[in-house]
PDB file of C-alpha atoms in Angstrom:
ATOM      1  CA  MET A   1     -10.173 -60.595  57.125  1.00 86.00           C
ATOM      2  CA  LEU A   2      -6.897 -59.886  58.861  1.00 97.00           C
ATOM      3  CA  ARG A   3      -6.946 -57.074  61.412  1.00 98.00           C
ATOM      4  CA  LEU A   4      -3.823 -55.345  62.709  1.00 98.00           C
ATOM      5  CA  TYR A   5      -4.141 -53.189  65.824  1.00 98.00           C
ATOM      6  CA  GLY A   6      -1.714 -50.359  66.521  1.00 98.00           C
ATOM      7  CA  THR A   7      -0.622 -46.992  65.210  1.00 98.00           C
ATOM      8  CA  SER A   8       1.947 -47.039  62.410  1.00 98.00           C
ATOM      9  CA  ARG A   9       4.161 -44.852  64.665  1.00 97.00           C
ATOM     10  CA  SER A  10       4.931 -47.911  66.773  1.00 96.00           C
ATOM     11  CA  ARG A  11       6.269 -51.443  66.420  1.00 96.00           C
ATOM     12  CA  ALA A  12       3.026 -52.146  64.572  1.00 98.00           C
ATOM     13  CA  ALA A  13       4.853 -50.620  61.597  1.00 98.00           C
ATOM     14  CA  ARG A  14       6.952 -53.780  61.355  1.00 98.00           C
ATOM     15  CA  SER A  15       3.881 -55.920  60.704  1.00 98.00           C
ATOM     16  CA  LEU A  16       2.160 -53.289  58.571  1.00 98.00           C
ATOM     17  CA  VAL A  17       5.165 -53.191  56.234  1.00 98.00           C
ATOM     18  CA  LEU A  18       5.060 -56.965  55.888  1.00 98.00           C
ATOM     19  CA  LEU A  19       1.308 -56.979  55.261  1.00 98.00           C
ATOM     20  CA  GLU A  20       1.900 -54.486  52.459  1.00 98.00           C
ATOM     21  CA  GLU A  21       4.808 -56.502  51.076  1.00 98.00           C
ATOM     22  CA  LEU A  22       2.659 -59.645  51.018  1.00 98.00           C
ATOM     23  CA  GLY A  23      -0.174 -57.784  49.285  1.00 98.00           C
ATOM     24  CA  LEU A  24      -2.750 -59.028  51.776  1.00 98.00           C
ATOM     25  CA  ASP A  25      -6.147 -57.507  52.415  1.00 98.00           C
ATOM     26  CA  TYR A  26      -6.330 -56.329  55.995  1.00 98.00           C
ATOM     27  CA  GLU A  27      -8.024 -53.834  58.285  1.00 98.00           C
ATOM     28  CA  HIS A  28      -5.806 -51.433  60.180  1.00 98.00           C
ATOM     29  CA  VAL A  29      -7.115 -50.336  63.584  1.00 98.00           C
ATOM     30  CA  PRO A  30      -4.697 -47.518  64.529  1.00 98.00           C
ATOM     31  CA  LEU A  31      -4.810 -47.815  68.312  1.00 98.00           C
ATOM     32  CA  PHE A  32      -3.171 -44.828  70.040  1.00 98.00           C
ATOM     33  CA  ALA A  33      -2.866 -42.779  66.860  1.00 98.00           C
ATOM     34  CA  THR A  34      -3.198 -39.026  67.291  1.00 96.00           C
ATOM     35  CA  GLY A  35      -6.771 -37.920  67.888  1.00 97.00           C
ATOM     36  CA  ARG A  36      -8.119 -41.261  69.057  1.00 98.00           C
ATOM     37  CA  ASP A  37      -9.799 -41.916  72.398  1.00 98.00           C
ATOM     38  CA  ARG A  38      -6.844 -43.298  74.338  1.00 97.00           C
ATOM     39  CA  ALA A  39      -8.948 -44.661  77.191  1.00 98.00           C
ATOM     40  CA  ALA A  40     -11.118 -46.605  74.764  1.00 98.00           C
ATOM     41  CA  ASP A  41      -8.048 -47.822  72.894  1.00 98.00           C
ATOM     42  CA  ARG A  42      -6.445 -48.953  76.151  1.00 98.00           C
ATOM     43  CA  ALA A  43      -9.556 -50.915  77.122  1.00 98.00           C
ATOM     44  CA  LEU A  44      -9.677 -52.610  73.714  1.00 98.00           C
ATOM     45  CA  LEU A  45      -5.971 -53.422  73.739  1.00 98.00           C
ATOM     46  CA  ASP A  46      -6.101 -54.875  77.247  1.00 98.00           C
ATOM     47  CA  SER A  47      -8.887 -57.183  76.091  1.00 98.00           C
ATOM     48  CA  LEU A  48      -6.656 -58.445  73.253  1.00 98.00           C
ATOM     49  CA  ASN A  49      -3.168 -58.600  74.750  1.00 98.00           C
ATOM     50  CA  PRO A  50      -2.543 -59.356  78.426  1.00 97.00           C
ATOM     51  CA  ASN A  51       0.778 -57.521  78.141  1.00 97.00           C
ATOM     52  CA  GLY A  52      -0.968 -54.338  77.054  1.00 97.00           C
ATOM     53  CA  HIS A  53       1.333 -53.715  74.065  1.00 97.00           C
ATOM     54  CA  ILE A  54       0.762 -53.126  70.357  1.00 98.00           C
ATOM     55  CA  PRO A  55       0.628 -54.576  67.804  1.00 98.00           C
ATOM     56  CA  VAL A  56      -1.964 -57.321  67.927  1.00 98.00           C
ATOM     57  CA  LEU A  57      -2.974 -59.414  64.918  1.00 98.00           C
ATOM     58  CA  ALA A  58      -6.394 -61.025  64.576  1.00 98.00           C
ATOM     59  CA  ASP A  59      -6.741 -63.689  61.895  1.00 98.00           C
ATOM     60  CA  GLY A  60     -10.121 -65.289  62.288  1.00 96.00           C
ATOM     61  CA  ASP A  61     -10.168 -66.938  65.699  1.00 96.00           C
ATOM     62  CA  LEU A  62      -6.429 -66.498  66.133  1.00 98.00           C
ATOM     63  CA  VAL A  63      -5.352 -63.469  68.162  1.00 98.00           C
ATOM     64  CA  MET A  64      -1.612 -63.039  68.600  1.00 98.00           C
ATOM     65  CA  TRP A  65       0.863 -60.424  69.751  1.00 98.00           C
ATOM     66  CA  GLU A  66       4.598 -59.636  69.483  1.00 97.00           C
ATOM     67  CA  SER A  67       5.406 -58.038  66.138  1.00 97.00           C
ATOM     68  CA  MET A  68       8.268 -60.383  65.313  1.00 97.00           C
ATOM     69  CA  ALA A  69       6.107 -63.453  65.960  1.00 98.00           C
ATOM     70  CA  ILE A  70       3.332 -61.894  63.879  1.00 98.00           C
ATOM     71  CA  ASN A  71       5.749 -61.447  60.981  1.00 98.00           C
ATOM     72  CA  PHE A  72       7.034 -65.010  61.159  1.00 98.00           C
ATOM     73  CA  TYR A  73       3.438 -66.242  61.189  1.00 98.00           C
ATOM     74  CA  LEU A  74       2.334 -64.120  58.234  1.00 98.00           C
ATOM     75  CA  ALA A  75       5.377 -64.924  56.106  1.00 97.00           C
ATOM     76  CA  ALA A  76       5.085 -68.668  56.775  1.00 96.00           C
ATOM     77  CA  LYS A  77       1.334 -68.716  56.141  1.00 97.00           C
ATOM     78  CA  HIS A  78       1.679 -66.807  52.864  1.00 97.00           C
ATOM     79  CA  PRO A  79       4.875 -68.250  51.372  1.00 94.00           C
ATOM     80  CA  GLY A  80       6.545 -66.598  48.441  1.00 96.00           C
ATOM     81  CA  PRO A  81       9.806 -64.827  47.638  1.00 96.00           C
ATOM     82  CA  LEU A  82       9.902 -63.115  51.031  1.00 98.00           C
ATOM     83  CA  TRP A  83      10.005 -66.396  52.967  1.00 97.00           C
ATOM     84  CA  PRO A  84      13.071 -68.621  52.479  1.00 96.00           C
ATOM     85  CA  THR A  85      12.523 -72.345  52.163  1.00 91.00           C
ATOM     86  CA  GLN A  86      16.057 -73.710  52.517  1.00 95.00           C
ATOM     87  CA  PRO A  87      17.169 -74.366  56.107  1.00 97.00           C
ATOM     88  CA  PRO A  88      20.369 -72.241  55.933  1.00 97.00           C
ATOM     89  CA  ALA A  89      18.451 -69.209  54.646  1.00 97.00           C
ATOM     90  CA  LEU A  90      15.673 -69.781  57.153  1.00 97.00           C
ATOM     91  CA  ALA A  91      18.252 -70.016  59.931  1.00 98.00           C
ATOM     92  CA  ALA A  92      19.777 -66.708  58.827  1.00 98.00           C
ATOM     93  CA  THR A  93      16.304 -65.139  58.850  1.00 98.00           C
ATOM     94  CA  TYR A  94      15.770 -66.176  62.451  1.00 98.00           C
ATOM     95  CA  GLN A  95      19.325 -65.212  63.381  1.00 98.00           C
ATOM     96  CA  TRP A  96      19.121 -61.629  62.115  1.00 98.00           C
ATOM     97  CA  SER A  97      15.553 -61.107  63.317  1.00 98.00           C
ATOM     98  CA  LEU A  98      16.405 -62.233  66.846  1.00 97.00           C
ATOM     99  CA  TRP A  99      19.675 -60.286  66.726  1.00 97.00           C
ATOM    100  CA  SER A 100      17.695 -57.119  66.072  1.00 97.00           C
ATOM    101  CA  GLN A 101      15.699 -57.769  69.246  1.00 95.00           C
ATOM    102  CA  THR A 102      18.563 -58.677  71.558  1.00 94.00           C
ATOM    103  CA  GLU A 103      21.173 -56.231  70.237  1.00 94.00           C
ATOM    104  CA  ILE A 104      19.136 -53.231  69.046  1.00 93.00           C
ATOM    105  CA  ASP A 105      15.613 -53.153  70.487  1.00 89.00           C
ATOM    106  CA  ARG A 106      16.830 -53.111  74.067  1.00 84.00           C
ATOM    107  CA  ALA A 107      14.693 -52.061  77.015  1.00 78.00           C
ATOM    108  CA  ASP A 108      17.714 -51.118  79.118  1.00 78.00           C
ATOM    109  CA  TRP A 109      18.742 -48.476  76.587  1.00 74.00           C
ATOM    110  CA  ASN A 110      15.288 -46.923  76.775  1.00 74.00           C
ATOM    111  CA  ARG A 111      15.491 -46.902  80.563  1.00 76.00           C
ATOM    112  CA  ALA A 112      18.820 -45.071  80.328  1.00 71.00           C
ATOM    113  CA  ARG A 113      17.217 -42.423  78.152  1.00 74.00           C
ATOM    114  CA  ARG A 114      14.465 -41.842  80.688  1.00 74.00           C
ATOM    115  CA  GLY A 115      16.988 -41.840  83.536  1.00 77.00           C
ATOM    116  CA  GLY A 116      18.939 -38.984  81.968  1.00 73.00           C
ATOM    117  CA  VAL A 117      22.358 -40.126  83.241  1.00 78.00           C
ATOM    118  CA  GLU A 118      24.713 -38.782  80.595  1.00 86.00           C
ATOM    119  CA  ALA A 119      27.508 -41.284  81.206  1.00 87.00           C
ATOM    120  CA  GLN A 120      25.111 -44.201  80.751  1.00 85.00           C
ATOM    121  CA  ILE A 121      23.551 -42.600  77.683  1.00 85.00           C
ATOM    122  CA  GLU A 122      26.987 -42.213  76.097  1.00 90.00           C
ATOM    123  CA  ALA A 123      27.947 -45.795  76.945  1.00 88.00           C
ATOM    124  CA  ASP A 124      24.720 -47.052  75.400  1.00 88.00           C
ATOM    125  CA  HIS A 125      25.348 -44.960  72.284  1.00 90.00           C
ATOM    126  CA  GLU A 126      28.779 -46.538  71.846  1.00 93.00           C
ATOM    127  CA  ALA A 127      27.277 -50.007  72.372  1.00 92.00           C
ATOM    128  CA  LEU A 128      24.661 -49.274  69.714  1.00 94.00           C
ATOM    129  CA  LEU A 129      27.345 -48.248  67.221  1.00 96.00           C
ATOM    130  CA  ARG A 130      29.294 -51.443  67.915  1.00 96.00           C
ATOM    131  CA  SER A 131      26.201 -53.547  67.284  1.00 96.00           C
ATOM    132  CA  LEU A 132      25.373 -51.631  64.119  1.00 98.00           C
ATOM    133  CA  GLY A 133      28.926 -52.238  62.985  1.00 98.00           C
ATOM    134  CA  VAL A 134      28.225 -55.986  62.981  1.00 98.00           C
ATOM    135  CA  LEU A 135      25.356 -55.429  60.563  1.00 98.00           C
ATOM    136  CA  ASP A 136      27.365 -52.989  58.462  1.00 98.00           C
ATOM    137  CA  ARG A 137      30.136 -55.554  57.966  1.00 98.00           C
ATOM    138  CA  ALA A 138      27.638 -58.283  57.079  1.00 98.00           C
ATOM    139  CA  LEU A 139      26.269 -56.060  54.298  1.00 98.00           C
ATOM    140  CA  ARG A 140      29.683 -55.230  52.820  1.00 97.00           C
ATOM    141  CA  ASP A 141      29.336 -57.475  49.759  1.00 96.00           C
ATOM    142  CA  GLN A 142      25.580 -57.987  49.443  1.00 97.00           C
ATOM    143  CA  ASP A 143      22.492 -55.883  48.913  1.00 97.00           C
ATOM    144  CA  TYR A 144      20.276 -57.650  51.449  1.00 98.00           C
ATOM    145  CA  LEU A 145      20.664 -59.783  54.550  1.00 98.00           C
ATOM    146  CA  LEU A 146      20.303 -63.086  52.701  1.00 98.00           C
ATOM    147  CA  GLY A 147      22.141 -61.999  49.565  1.00 96.00           C
ATOM    148  CA  ASP A 148      20.616 -60.443  46.455  1.00 96.00           C
ATOM    149  CA  ALA A 149      16.932 -60.808  47.352  1.00 96.00           C
ATOM    150  CA  PHE A 150      14.776 -58.763  49.729  1.00 98.00           C
ATOM    151  CA  THR A 151      13.134 -61.039  52.323  1.00 98.00           C
ATOM    152  CA  VAL A 152      11.251 -60.975  55.600  1.00 98.00           C
ATOM    153  CA  ALA A 153      14.650 -60.799  57.331  1.00 98.00           C
ATOM    154  CA  ASP A 154      15.144 -57.345  55.825  1.00 98.00           C
ATOM    155  CA  VAL A 155      11.633 -56.282  56.841  1.00 98.00           C
ATOM    156  CA  ASN A 156      12.210 -57.378  60.419  1.00 98.00           C
ATOM    157  CA  VAL A 157      15.631 -55.831  60.893  1.00 98.00           C
ATOM    158  CA  ALA A 158      15.108 -52.634  58.897  1.00 98.00           C
ATOM    159  CA  THR A 159      11.891 -51.767  60.722  1.00 98.00           C
ATOM    160  CA  THR A 160      13.563 -52.484  64.050  1.00 97.00           C
ATOM    161  CA  LEU A 161      16.331 -50.033  63.230  1.00 97.00           C
ATOM    162  CA  SER A 162      14.112 -47.357  61.707  1.00 97.00           C
ATOM    163  CA  GLN A 163      10.330 -47.413  61.292  1.00 97.00           C
ATOM    164  CA  PRO A 164       8.922 -45.619  58.217  1.00 98.00           C
ATOM    165  CA  ASN A 165       8.092 -42.525  60.304  1.00 97.00           C
ATOM    166  CA  GLU A 166      11.702 -42.376  61.574  1.00 97.00           C
ATOM    167  CA  LEU A 167      12.971 -41.626  58.053  1.00 96.00           C
ATOM    168  CA  GLY A 168      16.140 -43.690  58.143  1.00 96.00           C
ATOM    169  CA  LEU A 169      17.417 -42.510  61.521  1.00 97.00           C
ATOM    170  CA  ILE A 170      18.183 -45.209  64.072  1.00 96.00           C
ATOM    171  CA  GLY A 171      17.036 -45.316  67.675  1.00 90.00           C
ATOM    172  CA  TRP A 172      15.954 -42.534  69.978  1.00 88.00           C
ATOM    173  CA  GLN A 173      19.385 -40.940  69.505  1.00 89.00           C
ATOM    174  CA  LYS A 174      18.604 -40.688  65.773  1.00 94.00           C
ATOM    175  CA  VAL A 175      21.847 -42.170  64.479  1.00 96.00           C
ATOM    176  CA  ASN A 176      22.409 -41.311  60.823  1.00 97.00           C
ATOM    177  CA  PRO A 177      24.309 -44.198  59.190  1.00 97.00           C
ATOM    178  CA  ALA A 178      25.791 -41.849  56.588  1.00 94.00           C
ATOM    179  CA  THR A 179      27.598 -39.812  59.237  1.00 95.00           C
ATOM    180  CA  ALA A 180      28.322 -42.673  61.650  1.00 96.00           C
ATOM    181  CA  GLY A 181      30.705 -44.620  59.434  1.00 97.00           C
ATOM    182  CA  LEU A 182      28.036 -47.189  58.518  1.00 98.00           C
ATOM    183  CA  ALA A 183      27.907 -46.781  54.757  1.00 98.00           C
ATOM    184  CA  ASN A 184      26.910 -50.364  53.912  1.00 98.00           C
ATOM    185  CA  LEU A 185      24.114 -50.321  56.474  1.00 98.00           C
ATOM    186  CA  GLY A 186      22.962 -46.927  55.253  1.00 98.00           C
ATOM    187  CA  ARG A 187      22.702 -48.038  51.625  1.00 98.00           C
ATOM    188  CA  TRP A 188      20.798 -51.155  52.654  1.00 98.00           C
ATOM    189  CA  LEU A 189      18.419 -49.170  54.854  1.00 98.00           C
ATOM    190  CA  ASP A 190      17.819 -46.730  52.000  1.00 98.00           C
ATOM    191  CA  ARG A 191      16.972 -49.625  49.680  1.00 98.00           C
ATOM    192  CA  CYS A 192      14.486 -50.991  52.198  1.00 98.00           C
ATOM    193  CA  ALA A 193      12.915 -47.589  52.863  1.00 97.00           C
ATOM    194  CA  ALA A 194      12.531 -46.918  49.125  1.00 98.00           C
ATOM    195  CA  ARG A 195      10.096 -49.798  48.728  1.00 98.00           C
ATOM    196  CA  PRO A 196       6.436 -48.839  48.161  1.00 98.00           C
ATOM    197  CA  SER A 197       5.418 -50.651  51.349  1.00 98.00           C
ATOM    198  CA  TYR A 198       7.284 -48.069  53.428  1.00 98.00           C
ATOM    199  CA  ALA A 199       5.499 -45.168  51.744  1.00 98.00           C
ATOM    200  CA  ARG A 200       2.096 -46.794  52.203  1.00 98.00           C
ATOM    201  CA  VAL A 201       2.725 -47.431  55.906  1.00 98.00           C
ATOM    202  CA  LEU A 202       4.068 -43.917  56.374  1.00 98.00           C
ATOM    203  CA  ALA A 203       0.688 -42.629  55.141  1.00 98.00           C
ATOM    204  CA  LEU A 204      -1.229 -44.640  57.743  1.00 98.00           C
ATOM    205  CA  PRO A 205      -2.285 -43.169  61.105  1.00 98.00           C
TER     206      PRO A 205
END
């Protein structure tokens, strides 16, 4: 039995969406969900991940962390329409997935939020819009990142931009693609969020 640790209101959502898309049987342990014993959850997490972050995946004797790595592992282990087999498509999957980490899921932007320096917050907001513009242009003539088919690349990038509980808004500044001049991105994100996997994860603690 697969076991995924972490509340769905976290980066665990990325792997939960993929588990749902793959149709796999798994146990969800919602560490740090509302109402749980946080001290007990912290002790359990620290025993699983030396970095102390969620999510963590347990698959038999294998225990692994980092949501993007978890998704690559799951998609490769359970091949199907979500996992491309041709090298160019596989390269694009890695490219966009890693892009979402280096260009969007940035720790320095979160530090700026906590620092409260308005000039830095505004500069980071403009940088976010520029990065999102790259994705918007890439989606100008296609429904999904690799073309006409929904794949793990879309799972990885869409859930980085907006987890199911974030309802299509991007980042802590809650950028709405529809009002930010990102129409192609917005339509793509809506298509991703309309999939049943998003609704099922949204219902999880």
